[in-house]
């Protein structure tokens, strides 16, 4: 088996269909969508298509959990102990088990919500962040950026379950949230430990984290305004080792990502890219 | 076969074909037994992507107007791709509800725009149950159950009403409304202050736009 | 009620533990170091394979088992200093070059259609060998002086037995044609040959006996 396993070869059965992030960014409907006032984008049971939106997000979580499992597993294998200390690898193995449970939980939750495996697309950009050749970058890109996003998403889903009175959803999300706080904390702790005497490496890792955060803000998916479906779960992020300045920075990154997406959509609309006449 | 008009024609943002959709609408009308003398106008909002689904029907002197989000026809696995099987089942549902509205037993039903989430979800269950018995593909009780529970509550009373609505052969609007009152009485959740977004709101332009 | 000042035997009649054991401190430490080494290679391999396996149930099981073996490695890592090895890395070693060759062969398969080959290596060759070596250590060491190692062995054995059974059941569900039977058998023979050359996970003597003639197999 090779070291560093490429994202396009992630093994899946025939139910899974993959899309690229560009497909979403260059969707010809984006510009027209931005002309609409859809009101609060927050996931709430009283919003239109709430069940479909919740199912779609749940499936996104499900494939994200698979990739988090795969990424943690690869970090166990890809590095020898000179690059990744024994204790770090133990943490990654522990994360494997946790993510494996999260996949199990997500499958059950998907069924509970009337969805099924492979109902929606999968994009592999979570795993892509787990392919960096420096373990500190992986821990920043995956554990701090992506698992941080998982904290925000699980918190949003938990609130959705709470408002809807869905006891199963709220129960499951709360358990997963507890695990994700642990994973983000692993990222924060290892970043500190491994870069204590290497500020340059720390900066590189934090820069990588910012890049991943920006990609994953998905043009306004996560933020702190009404237009963002998923909000920053500041309380849980604090528990996981984020400070206030970092979280403020993240809100800025998300705003920037949203502005970029709007500009891109406008450019795409001007340049054509539509179907039919 | 009723006269069927599909707009837009042609589609400009999604690779949908108006004549294919008209053909599927005719197929759905035949399956449902929709009256031939009621003209059908279908407007597909091609701007809305999956999962922003939505369907509204309105029966007037001119005939039937259906407004449907483009997302209702879109393959959830392949953005922008038209899925005929899904489209057919969506059209059957819309036409079943429209056919109900043509019956005197539904004269008291509020318009789609004015239905509460609870009423709409209850009506959708009966519609989906009938579509299922008609052998329409892509009808799934488990899928609808979650949507229904969001609006009727996660409890045994609501689930029992779901089964009743799903299995019902013939219902009147007062019976659907009565079912809603039943689940409402058993629903201990805090009610959302905001009401659901309606068709017009889904289409509303941004204030600055 | 019994008089609390009455002397009692230090070992109750049913406590049959004996002082002598087959291992001195150094030998127990050597074995524990071998265990840590092989458990590490195993958890790394399982973790690496997760991304290469299309069967969702197998993927999830390997994620869980990956942690079990990492935890065993951690148990052994913590036991080493207690066995007078203050630098655990010094004893975290393969038993011999042959076990290294075995591990290299074990982790070789990568392609998505090789799930049977991957699982056979772990659950039909390595897992039974781990169970055997741990059981031997448990039965042979002094049940009084080496009790902390025995406690860890029991924890590890519990996992090994459960995981072995689960892996075997996955294999039985995947091996559904004569061709698959052939593949599994071939793979097992290849790896078993390498394992016999190594003499077991702790080298010749993993089970207390050394078969010189068997070590020469292949
Ligand atoms: Fe997770
Ligand atoms: Fe995680």
PDB file of C-alpha atoms in Angstrom, chain A residues 45-52 55, chain B residues 55-56 93 97 100-101 106 110-130 140-154 158-159 161-168 171 173 175-181 183-184 187 189 196-198:
ATOM      1  CA  UNK A  45     -38.438  23.161  10.666  1.00  0.00           C
ATOM      2  CA  UNK A  46     -40.679  26.020   9.586  1.00  0.00           C
ATOM      3  CA  UNK A  47     -38.517  26.899   6.571  1.00  0.00           C
ATOM      4  CA  UNK A  48     -39.534  25.666   3.128  1.00  0.00           C
ATOM      5  CA  UNK A  49     -38.263  22.219   2.196  1.00  0.00           C
ATOM      6  CA  UNK A  50     -36.948  21.792   5.740  1.00  0.00           C
ATOM      7  CA  UNK A  51     -37.028  17.993   5.541  1.00  0.00           C
ATOM      8  CA  UNK A  52     -35.200  17.889   2.201  1.00  0.00           C
ATOM      9  CA  UNK A  55     -31.707  15.223   4.746  1.00  0.00           C
TER      10      UNK A  55
ATOM     11  CA  UNK B  55     -45.080  22.899  -5.227  1.00  0.00           C
ATOM     12  CA  UNK B  56     -48.153  25.123  -5.290  1.00  0.00           C
ATOM     13  CA  UNK B  93     -48.796  14.578  -6.496  1.00  0.00           C
ATOM     14  CA  UNK B  97     -54.112  17.700  -4.957  1.00  0.00           C
ATOM     15  CA  UNK B 100     -59.112  17.316  -4.906  1.00  0.00           C
ATOM     16  CA  UNK B 101     -59.567  21.059  -5.190  1.00  0.00           C
ATOM     17  CA  UNK B 106     -62.677  20.710  -0.846  1.00  0.00           C
ATOM     18  CA  UNK B 110     -57.616  27.472   1.973  1.00  0.00           C
ATOM     19  CA  UNK B 111     -55.447  28.177  -1.083  1.00  0.00           C
ATOM     20  CA  UNK B 112     -52.023  26.539  -1.147  1.00  0.00           C
ATOM     21  CA  UNK B 113     -50.513  29.885  -0.178  1.00  0.00           C
ATOM     22  CA  UNK B 114     -52.700  30.013   2.908  1.00  0.00           C
ATOM     23  CA  UNK B 115     -52.498  26.438   4.115  1.00  0.00           C
ATOM     24  CA  UNK B 116     -50.633  26.048   7.390  1.00  0.00           C
ATOM     25  CA  UNK B 117     -47.607  23.766   7.400  1.00  0.00           C
ATOM     26  CA  UNK B 118     -49.613  21.270   9.397  1.00  0.00           C
ATOM     27  CA  UNK B 119     -52.523  21.255   6.915  1.00  0.00           C
ATOM     28  CA  UNK B 120     -50.254  21.031   3.922  1.00  0.00           C
ATOM     29  CA  UNK B 121     -48.227  18.174   5.426  1.00  0.00           C
ATOM     30  CA  UNK B 122     -51.414  16.228   6.249  1.00  0.00           C
ATOM     31  CA  UNK B 123     -52.769  16.683   2.738  1.00  0.00           C
ATOM     32  CA  UNK B 124     -49.366  15.651   1.305  1.00  0.00           C
ATOM     33  CA  UNK B 125     -49.547  12.368   3.238  1.00  0.00           C
ATOM     34  CA  UNK B 126     -52.904  11.468   1.749  1.00  0.00           C
ATOM     35  CA  UNK B 127     -51.663  12.487  -1.704  1.00  0.00           C
ATOM     36  CA  UNK B 128     -48.484  10.423  -1.390  1.00  0.00           C
ATOM     37  CA  UNK B 129     -50.421   7.390  -0.126  1.00  0.00           C
ATOM     38  CA  UNK B 130     -52.651   7.523  -3.194  1.00  0.00           C
ATOM     39  CA  UNK B 140     -41.696   6.586   0.044  1.00  0.00           C
ATOM     40  CA  UNK B 141     -43.626   6.633   3.293  1.00  0.00           C
ATOM     41  CA  UNK B 142     -40.450   6.825   5.409  1.00  0.00           C
ATOM     42  CA  UNK B 143     -39.387   9.918   3.552  1.00  0.00           C
ATOM     43  CA  UNK B 144     -42.695  11.691   3.916  1.00  0.00           C
ATOM     44  CA  UNK B 145     -43.041  10.610   7.527  1.00  0.00           C
ATOM     45  CA  UNK B 146     -40.104  12.794   8.549  1.00  0.00           C
ATOM     46  CA  UNK B 147     -41.485  15.828   6.736  1.00  0.00           C
ATOM     47  CA  UNK B 148     -44.855  15.150   8.356  1.00  0.00           C
ATOM     48  CA  UNK B 149     -43.399  14.716  11.839  1.00  0.00           C
ATOM     49  CA  UNK B 150     -41.609  18.049  11.594  1.00  0.00           C
ATOM     50  CA  UNK B 151     -45.013  19.683  11.293  1.00  0.00           C
ATOM     51  CA  UNK B 152     -47.229  17.371  13.337  1.00  0.00           C
ATOM     52  CA  UNK B 153     -44.864  16.332  16.082  1.00  0.00           C
ATOM     53  CA  UNK B 154     -42.831  13.302  17.037  1.00  0.00           C
ATOM     54  CA  UNK B 158     -49.229  12.010  15.077  1.00  0.00           C
ATOM     55  CA  UNK B 159     -47.923   8.663  13.798  1.00  0.00           C
ATOM     56  CA  UNK B 161     -52.913   9.950  12.142  1.00  0.00           C
ATOM     57  CA  UNK B 162     -50.189   9.548   9.516  1.00  0.00           C
ATOM     58  CA  UNK B 163     -51.148   5.913   8.961  1.00  0.00           C
ATOM     59  CA  UNK B 164     -54.802   6.844   8.688  1.00  0.00           C
ATOM     60  CA  UNK B 165     -54.140   9.603   6.168  1.00  0.00           C
ATOM     61  CA  UNK B 166     -51.775   7.434   4.133  1.00  0.00           C
ATOM     62  CA  UNK B 167     -54.281   4.589   3.854  1.00  0.00           C
ATOM     63  CA  UNK B 168     -57.409   6.688   3.269  1.00  0.00           C
ATOM     64  CA  UNK B 171     -61.245  12.219   2.297  1.00  0.00           C
ATOM     65  CA  UNK B 173     -61.252  18.855   3.502  1.00  0.00           C
ATOM     66  CA  UNK B 175     -61.632  15.425   7.585  1.00  0.00           C
ATOM     67  CA  UNK B 176     -58.078  16.565   6.824  1.00  0.00           C
ATOM     68  CA  UNK B 177     -58.590  19.608   8.989  1.00  0.00           C
ATOM     69  CA  UNK B 178     -59.968  17.413  11.764  1.00  0.00           C
ATOM     70  CA  UNK B 179     -56.868  15.210  11.594  1.00  0.00           C
ATOM     71  CA  UNK B 180     -54.772  18.362  12.006  1.00  0.00           C
ATOM     72  CA  UNK B 181     -56.731  19.387  15.075  1.00  0.00           C
ATOM     73  CA  UNK B 183     -52.322  16.151  16.151  1.00  0.00           C
ATOM     74  CA  UNK B 184     -52.326  19.772  17.241  1.00  0.00           C
ATOM     75  CA  UNK B 187     -48.373  18.479  20.131  1.00  0.00           C
ATOM     76  CA  UNK B 189     -43.809  21.643  21.207  1.00  0.00           C
ATOM     77  CA  UNK B 196     -43.300  29.027   6.479  1.00  0.00           C
ATOM     78  CA  UNK B 197     -42.104  30.846   3.417  1.00  0.00           C
ATOM     79  CA  UNK B 198     -44.620  30.765   0.618  1.00  0.00           C
TER      80      UNK B 198
END
